[in-house]
Amino acid sequence: MWIEKDNHLFGNFEFADFTEAFAFMTQVALVAEKMNHHPDWTNVYNKVQIKLSTHDAGNVVTHKDWELAKLVENIYLKWTGH
Amino acid sequence: MWIEKDNHLFGNFEFADFTEAFAFMTQVALVAEKMNHHPDWTNVYNKVQIKLSTHDAGNVVTHKDWELAKLVENIYLKWTGH
Amino acid sequence: MWIEKDNHLFGNFEFADFTEAFAFMTQVALVAEKMNHHPDWTNVYNKVQIKLSTHDAGNVVTHKDWELAKLVENIYLKWTGH
Amino acid sequence: MWIEKDNHLFGNFEFADFTEAFAFMTQVALVAEKMNHHPDWTNVYNKVQIKLSTHDAGNVVTHKDWELAKLVENIYLKWTGH
């Protein structure tokens, strides 16, 4: 689900419509704020693209990114019913 | 899932934790605002209780309440994986 | 803004419409999840009622409630422009 | 606040922190879903960049984009207290 490239983790998430995509984003927002580690993310209608790296470490991928990536993945898998 | 009583529809929804409950509420909020028909709802941690009636019709249950109730039910069933 | 009564803190918050009320709730949700201290709250259209107490302490008001209450107050004051 | 360029409207919005930025996004999401006209938007911590065009009209700027742009502007001005 996640691809590491150019010192970032990239993930693409797709939903039935905007309401699902934004509910997913809300759950991710709650988790990210709690970790104090925020994504660089883009939404268009039913699609969400998330890009993770650690600013404080000089914009490289750290364990904090993998930790958030794993939490986002769990949220998404629950959404998609697997 | 919904119970009609005292001129209201009542529904109780339960989730794994607060992040899921609030993501569900966000999706319901998007649907309710679009319909211009808003719930009377209460949240405590992983639980959401929704109460529906139509103010403009004198606080009775109308087809608008059943329409929103059905949409909320569909959102919830997707969450719970059925 | 907050009233202490029956071992709870009670606050009432009013907005221009549902979109403002729910945006306020989203900001409070982010802060509450981060503190791991969640409100008992009710929303009807442009109104939000929040009730705080500490479950783990036997449903009495503790410093955690006052801490969340103060954060919610700051969010609300920014909304209302004071 | 909005710049028209390359058949899109572009707006940049800045907040005190992530919780404010995401609450703003939630309010915009409610308004956009109601209009059935959704933004292409990116968030990084306290910054939100919004890009608007009308897909059905061949990705050009239409009155629907200006209508949403105006609503977003009003939401932002209220946030920033002007």
Short mmCIF file of C-alpha atoms in Angstrom, two decimals:
data_model
loop_
_atom_site.label_atom_id
_atom_site.label_comp_id
_atom_site.label_asym_id
_atom_site.label_seq_id
_atom_site.Cartn_x
_atom_site.Cartn_y
_atom_site.Cartn_z
CA MET A 1 0.00 0.00 0.00
CA TRP A 2 2.88 2.39 0.76
CA ILE A 3 5.74 3.13 -1.60
CA GLU A 4 9.03 4.65 -0.39
CA LYS A 5 10.53 6.99 -2.97
CA ASP A 6 12.54 10.21 -2.91
CA ASN A 7 12.70 10.24 0.90
CA HIS A 8 8.92 10.03 1.29
CA LEU A 9 6.26 7.39 1.83
CA PHE A 10 3.43 7.63 -0.70
CA GLY A 11 0.00 6.07 -0.34
CA ASN A 12 -3.14 6.28 -2.52
CA PHE A 13 -6.59 5.65 -1.08
CA GLU A 14 -9.86 5.44 -2.96
CA PHE A 15 -13.45 5.53 -1.73
CA ALA A 16 -17.02 5.35 -3.02
CA ASP A 17 -17.52 9.12 -2.83
CA PHE A 18 -16.44 12.36 -1.16
CA THR A 19 -18.29 11.71 2.11
CA GLU A 20 -16.34 8.48 2.67
CA ALA A 21 -13.04 10.06 1.64
CA PHE A 22 -13.51 12.96 4.04
CA ALA A 23 -14.64 10.73 6.93
CA PHE A 24 -11.44 8.71 6.38
CA MET A 25 -9.43 11.94 6.42
CA THR A 26 -11.09 12.94 9.69
CA GLN A 27 -10.08 9.68 11.33
CA VAL A 28 -6.53 10.05 10.02
CA ALA A 29 -6.47 13.66 11.24
CA LEU A 30 -7.37 12.54 14.78
CA VAL A 31 -4.60 9.93 14.76
CA ALA A 32 -2.02 12.29 13.22
CA GLU A 33 -2.72 15.12 15.68
CA LYS A 34 -2.43 12.67 18.57
CA MET A 35 0.99 11.53 17.27
CA ASN A 36 1.91 15.14 16.56
CA HIS A 37 3.00 13.97 13.13
CA HIS A 38 1.06 15.42 10.22
CA PRO A 39 0.71 14.26 6.64
CA ASP A 40 1.16 16.17 3.41
CA TRP A 41 -2.07 15.10 1.75
CA THR A 42 -4.25 15.89 -1.23
CA ASN A 43 -7.90 15.08 -1.81
CA VAL A 44 -9.95 15.20 -4.99
CA TYR A 45 -13.52 13.90 -4.61
CA ASN A 46 -13.16 10.18 -3.69
CA LYS A 47 -9.36 10.01 -3.81
CA VAL A 48 -6.81 10.79 -1.11
CA GLN A 49 -3.05 10.83 -1.67
CA ILE A 50 -0.85 10.86 1.42
CA LYS A 51 2.84 11.73 1.50
CA LEU A 52 4.84 11.21 4.68
CA SER A 53 8.28 12.34 5.78
CA THR A 54 9.78 13.74 8.95
CA HIS A 55 10.46 17.45 8.67
CA ASP A 56 12.51 17.63 11.89
CA ALA A 57 14.84 14.93 10.62
CA GLY A 58 15.52 16.82 7.38
CA ASN A 59 12.60 15.45 5.34
CA VAL A 60 13.57 11.82 5.33
CA VAL A 61 11.50 8.76 6.18
CA THR A 62 11.75 7.81 9.86
CA HIS A 63 10.03 5.33 12.18
CA LYS A 64 7.39 8.03 12.91
CA ASP A 65 6.37 7.93 9.26
CA TRP A 66 6.12 4.16 9.26
CA GLU A 67 4.13 4.28 12.49
CA LEU A 68 1.60 6.74 11.02
CA ALA A 69 1.60 4.79 7.73
CA LYS A 70 0.65 1.61 9.57
CA LEU A 71 -2.17 3.34 11.46
CA VAL A 72 -3.53 4.85 8.23
CA GLU A 73 -3.37 1.44 6.59
CA ASN A 74 -5.39 -0.13 9.42
CA ILE A 75 -8.02 2.60 9.12
CA TYR A 76 -8.23 2.08 5.35
CA LEU A 77 -8.44 -1.71 5.58
CA LYS A 78 -11.37 -1.38 7.96
CA TRP A 79 -13.07 0.96 5.48
CA THR A 80 -12.60 -1.38 2.59
CA GLY A 81 -13.83 -4.28 4.67
CA HIS A 82 -10.75 -6.53 4.70
CA MET B 1 -31.75 -0.33 14.00
CA TRP B 2 -34.19 2.59 14.41
CA ILE B 3 -36.97 2.75 16.95
CA GLU B 4 -39.93 5.13 16.58
CA LYS B 5 -41.11 6.44 19.92
CA ASP B 6 -42.59 9.69 21.25
CA ASN B 7 -42.61 11.27 17.77
CA HIS B 8 -38.90 10.65 17.22
CA LEU B 9 -36.68 8.06 15.56
CA PHE B 10 -33.93 6.81 17.88
CA GLY B 11 -30.78 5.00 16.81
CA ASN B 12 -27.74 3.82 18.78
CA PHE B 13 -24.39 3.27 17.10
CA GLU B 14 -21.25 1.81 18.62
CA PHE B 15 -17.66 1.81 17.41
CA ALA B 16 -14.22 0.56 18.39
CA ASP B 17 -13.10 3.94 19.72
CA PHE B 18 -13.60 7.71 19.54
CA THR B 19 -11.76 8.15 16.23
CA GLU B 20 -14.20 5.79 14.49
CA ALA B 21 -17.23 7.31 16.16
CA PHE B 22 -16.22 10.82 15.13
CA ALA B 23 -15.36 9.80 11.56
CA PHE B 24 -18.85 8.26 11.34
CA MET B 25 -20.33 11.51 12.68
CA THR B 26 -18.42 13.47 10.04
CA GLN B 27 -19.87 11.36 7.26
CA VAL B 28 -23.37 11.72 8.73
CA ALA B 29 -22.81 15.49 9.07
CA LEU B 30 -21.99 15.75 5.35
CA VAL B 31 -25.13 13.84 4.40
CA ALA B 32 -27.36 15.75 6.85
CA GLU B 33 -26.13 19.18 5.74
CA LYS B 34 -26.71 18.19 2.10
CA MET B 35 -30.31 17.18 2.93
CA ASN B 36 -30.66 20.29 5.08
CA HIS B 37 -32.04 18.03 7.79
CA HIS B 38 -30.00 17.84 10.96
CA PRO B 39 -29.96 15.30 13.77
CA ASP B 40 -30.19 15.80 17.51
CA TRP B 41 -27.24 13.66 18.50
CA THR B 42 -25.07 12.81 21.46
CA ASN B 43 -21.62 11.26 21.54
CA VAL B 44 -19.68 9.76 24.41
CA TYR B 45 -16.37 8.17 23.43
CA ASN B 46 -17.26 5.26 21.09
CA LYS B 47 -21.05 5.66 21.26
CA VAL B 48 -23.34 7.86 19.18
CA GLN B 49 -27.05 8.26 19.84
CA ILE B 50 -29.13 9.90 17.11
CA LYS B 51 -32.64 11.29 17.50
CA LEU B 52 -34.58 12.43 14.46
CA SER B 53 -37.76 14.43 14.01
CA THR B 54 -38.90 17.23 11.75
CA HIS B 55 -39.00 20.57 13.52
CA ASP B 56 -40.87 22.35 10.72
CA ALA B 57 -43.63 19.76 10.86
CA GLY B 58 -44.09 20.26 14.61
CA ASN B 59 -41.52 17.75 15.83
CA VAL B 60 -43.07 14.63 14.38
CA VAL B 61 -41.47 11.89 12.31
CA THR B 62 -41.75 12.57 8.57
CA HIS B 63 -40.35 10.99 5.40
CA LYS B 64 -37.31 13.29 5.73
CA ASP B 65 -36.44 11.56 9.00
CA TRP B 66 -36.81 8.13 7.47
CA GLU B 67 -34.71 9.23 4.50
CA LEU B 68 -31.87 10.44 6.74
CA ALA B 69 -32.29 7.36 8.97
CA LYS B 70 -31.81 5.08 5.97
CA LEU B 71 -28.67 6.97 4.84
CA VAL B 72 -27.21 6.80 8.36
CA GLU B 73 -27.96 3.09 8.47
CA ASN B 74 -26.12 2.50 5.20
CA ILE B 75 -23.09 4.42 6.49
CA TYR B 76 -23.11 2.40 9.70
CA LEU B 77 -23.50 -0.96 7.97
CA LYS B 78 -20.48 -0.17 5.82
CA TRP B 79 -18.50 0.65 8.98
CA THR B 80 -19.44 -2.54 10.70
CA GLY B 81 -18.62 -4.52 7.59
CA HIS B 82 -22.02 -6.01 6.73
CA MET C 1 -18.73 29.95 30.18
CA TRP C 2 -18.52 26.74 32.21
CA ILE C 3 -20.77 25.83 35.12
CA GLU C 4 -19.84 23.17 37.67
CA LYS C 5 -22.87 21.24 38.88
CA ASP C 6 -23.62 17.66 39.94
CA ASN C 7 -19.98 16.60 39.51
CA HIS C 8 -19.82 17.78 35.90
CA LEU C 9 -18.71 20.85 33.97
CA PHE C 10 -21.40 22.12 31.58
CA GLY C 11 -20.84 24.46 28.66
CA ASN C 12 -23.20 25.74 25.95
CA PHE C 13 -21.89 26.96 22.61
CA GLU C 14 -23.85 28.61 19.84
CA PHE C 15 -22.95 29.24 16.20
CA ALA C 16 -24.37 30.77 13.04
CA ASP C 17 -25.33 27.42 11.55
CA PHE C 18 -24.60 23.69 11.49
CA THR C 19 -21.42 23.98 9.40
CA GLU C 20 -19.83 26.24 12.02
CA ALA C 21 -21.03 24.08 14.91
CA PHE C 22 -19.62 20.92 13.34
CA ALA C 23 -16.30 22.55 12.41
CA PHE C 24 -16.00 23.64 16.07
CA MET C 25 -16.77 20.05 17.15
CA THR C 26 -14.06 18.76 14.81
CA GLN C 27 -11.46 21.05 16.37
CA VAL C 28 -12.58 20.01 19.87
CA ALA C 29 -12.47 16.34 18.79
CA LEU C 30 -8.82 16.72 17.70
CA VAL C 31 -7.87 18.32 21.02
CA ALA C 32 -9.86 15.80 23.10
CA GLU C 33 -8.39 12.76 21.33
CA LYS C 34 -4.89 14.18 21.81
CA MET C 35 -5.55 14.57 25.56
CA ASN C 36 -7.23 11.16 25.59
CA HIS C 37 -10.09 12.80 27.47
CA HIS C 38 -13.42 12.81 25.68
CA PRO C 39 -16.54 14.91 26.17
CA ASP C 40 -20.14 13.85 26.59
CA TRP C 41 -21.66 16.21 24.04
CA THR C 42 -24.87 16.91 22.20
CA ASN C 43 -25.44 18.86 19.02
CA VAL C 44 -28.64 20.19 17.50
CA TYR C 45 -28.14 22.32 14.39
CA ASN C 46 -26.16 25.40 15.56
CA LYS C 47 -25.95 24.47 19.23
CA VAL C 48 -23.42 22.31 21.06
CA GLN C 49 -23.71 21.32 24.71
CA ILE C 50 -20.63 19.84 26.35
CA LYS C 51 -20.54 17.93 29.65
CA LEU C 52 -17.21 17.00 31.21
CA SER C 53 -16.25 14.69 34.01
CA THR C 54 -13.54 12.12 34.63
CA HIS C 55 -14.82 8.57 34.36
CA ASP C 56 -11.66 6.99 35.78
CA ALA C 57 -11.93 9.14 38.89
CA GLY C 58 -15.52 8.05 39.51
CA ASN C 59 -17.29 10.69 37.40
CA VAL C 60 -16.15 13.74 39.28
CA VAL C 61 -14.60 16.94 37.95
CA THR C 62 -10.80 16.77 37.89
CA HIS C 63 -7.98 18.95 36.54
CA LYS C 64 -8.25 17.07 33.22
CA ASP C 65 -11.79 18.39 32.80
CA TRP C 66 -10.70 21.93 33.56
CA GLU C 67 -7.79 21.56 31.14
CA LEU C 68 -10.08 20.42 28.32
CA ALA C 69 -12.66 23.06 29.30
CA LYS C 70 -10.04 25.80 28.96
CA LEU C 71 -8.94 24.53 25.53
CA VAL C 72 -12.55 24.37 24.34
CA GLU C 73 -13.11 27.90 25.62
CA ASN C 74 -10.10 29.19 23.69
CA ILE C 75 -11.37 27.54 20.50
CA TYR C 76 -14.81 29.05 21.00
CA LEU C 77 -13.51 32.54 21.77
CA LYS C 78 -11.53 32.48 18.53
CA TRP C 79 -14.70 31.49 16.65
CA THR C 80 -16.75 34.24 18.14
CA GLY C 81 -14.00 36.73 17.44
CA HIS C 82 -13.10 37.86 20.94
CA MET D 1 -7.48 35.85 -2.07
CA TRP D 2 -8.13 33.80 -5.22
CA ILE D 3 -5.96 33.80 -8.30
CA GLU D 4 -7.22 32.60 -11.67
CA LYS D 5 -4.49 30.88 -13.65
CA ASP D 6 -4.29 27.97 -16.11
CA ASN D 7 -8.05 27.41 -16.03
CA HIS D 8 -8.14 27.05 -12.24
CA LEU D 9 -8.81 29.21 -9.20
CA PHE D 10 -6.04 28.96 -6.60
CA GLY D 11 -6.32 29.98 -2.96
CA ASN D 12 -3.88 29.66 -0.05
CA PHE D 13 -5.09 29.61 3.53
CA GLU D 14 -2.99 29.67 6.67
CA PHE D 15 -3.91 28.91 10.28
CA ALA D 16 -2.36 28.81 13.75
CA ASP D 17 -2.00 25.02 13.71
CA PHE D 18 -3.31 21.74 12.29
CA THR D 19 -6.46 21.66 14.42
CA GLU D 20 -7.62 25.00 13.00
CA ALA D 21 -6.67 24.04 9.45
CA PHE D 22 -8.60 20.79 9.64
CA ALA D 23 -11.66 22.40 11.26
CA PHE D 24 -11.66 24.90 8.37
CA MET D 25 -11.44 21.99 5.92
CA THR D 26 -14.40 20.33 7.62
CA GLN D 27 -16.53 23.41 7.20
CA VAL D 28 -15.47 23.73 3.55
CA ALA D 29 -16.21 20.00 3.05
CA LEU D 30 -19.78 20.48 4.32
CA VAL D 31 -20.34 23.41 1.97
CA ALA D 32 -18.72 21.67 -1.02
CA GLU D 33 -20.71 18.45 -0.57
CA LYS D 34 -23.91 20.47 -0.33
CA MET D 35 -23.08 22.24 -3.62
CA ASN D 36 -21.98 18.92 -5.08
CA HIS D 37 -18.84 20.71 -6.22
CA HIS D 38 -15.60 19.45 -4.69
CA PRO D 39 -12.18 21.05 -4.41
CA ASP D 40 -8.77 19.68 -5.32
CA TRP D 41 -7.00 20.54 -2.11
CA THR D 42 -3.77 19.92 -0.24
CA ASN D 43 -2.99 20.30 3.44
CA VAL D 44 0.32 20.37 5.23
CA TYR D 45 0.07 21.11 8.96
CA ASN D 46 -1.38 24.66 9.21
CA LYS D 47 -1.59 25.37 5.48
CA VAL D 48 -4.37 24.55 3.02
CA GLN D 49 -4.12 25.08 -0.72
CA ILE D 50 -7.34 24.91 -2.71
CA LYS D 51 -7.62 24.55 -6.48
CA LEU D 52 -11.00 24.86 -8.18
CA SER D 53 -12.22 24.07 -11.67
CA THR D 54 -15.28 22.44 -13.16
CA HIS D 55 -14.58 18.94 -14.38
CA ASP D 56 -17.91 18.56 -16.22
CA ALA D 57 -17.22 21.71 -18.20
CA GLY D 58 -13.81 20.43 -19.35
CA ASN D 59 -11.73 21.66 -16.41
CA VAL D 60 -12.30 25.35 -16.84
CA VAL D 61 -13.35 27.94 -14.29
CA THR D 62 -17.13 28.38 -14.18
CA HIS D 63 -19.61 30.24 -11.97
CA LYS D 64 -19.77 27.16 -9.71
CA ASP D 65 -16.08 27.62 -8.91
CA TRP D 66 -16.56 31.29 -8.13
CA GLU D 67 -19.57 30.45 -5.98
CA LEU D 68 -17.59 27.91 -3.93
CA ALA D 69 -14.59 30.27 -3.87
CA LYS D 70 -16.75 33.01 -2.34
CA LEU D 71 -18.17 30.66 0.31
CA VAL D 72 -14.66 29.47 1.23
CA GLU D 73 -13.50 33.08 1.46
CA ASN D 74 -16.32 33.93 3.87
CA ILE D 75 -15.45 30.95 6.05
CA TYR D 76 -11.78 31.97 6.09
CA LEU D 77 -12.48 35.63 6.86
CA LYS D 78 -14.56 34.58 9.84
CA TRP D 79 -11.65 32.42 11.05
CA THR D 80 -9.15 35.18 10.71
CA GLY D 81 -11.47 37.58 12.47
CA HIS D 82 -12.04 40.16 9.74
#
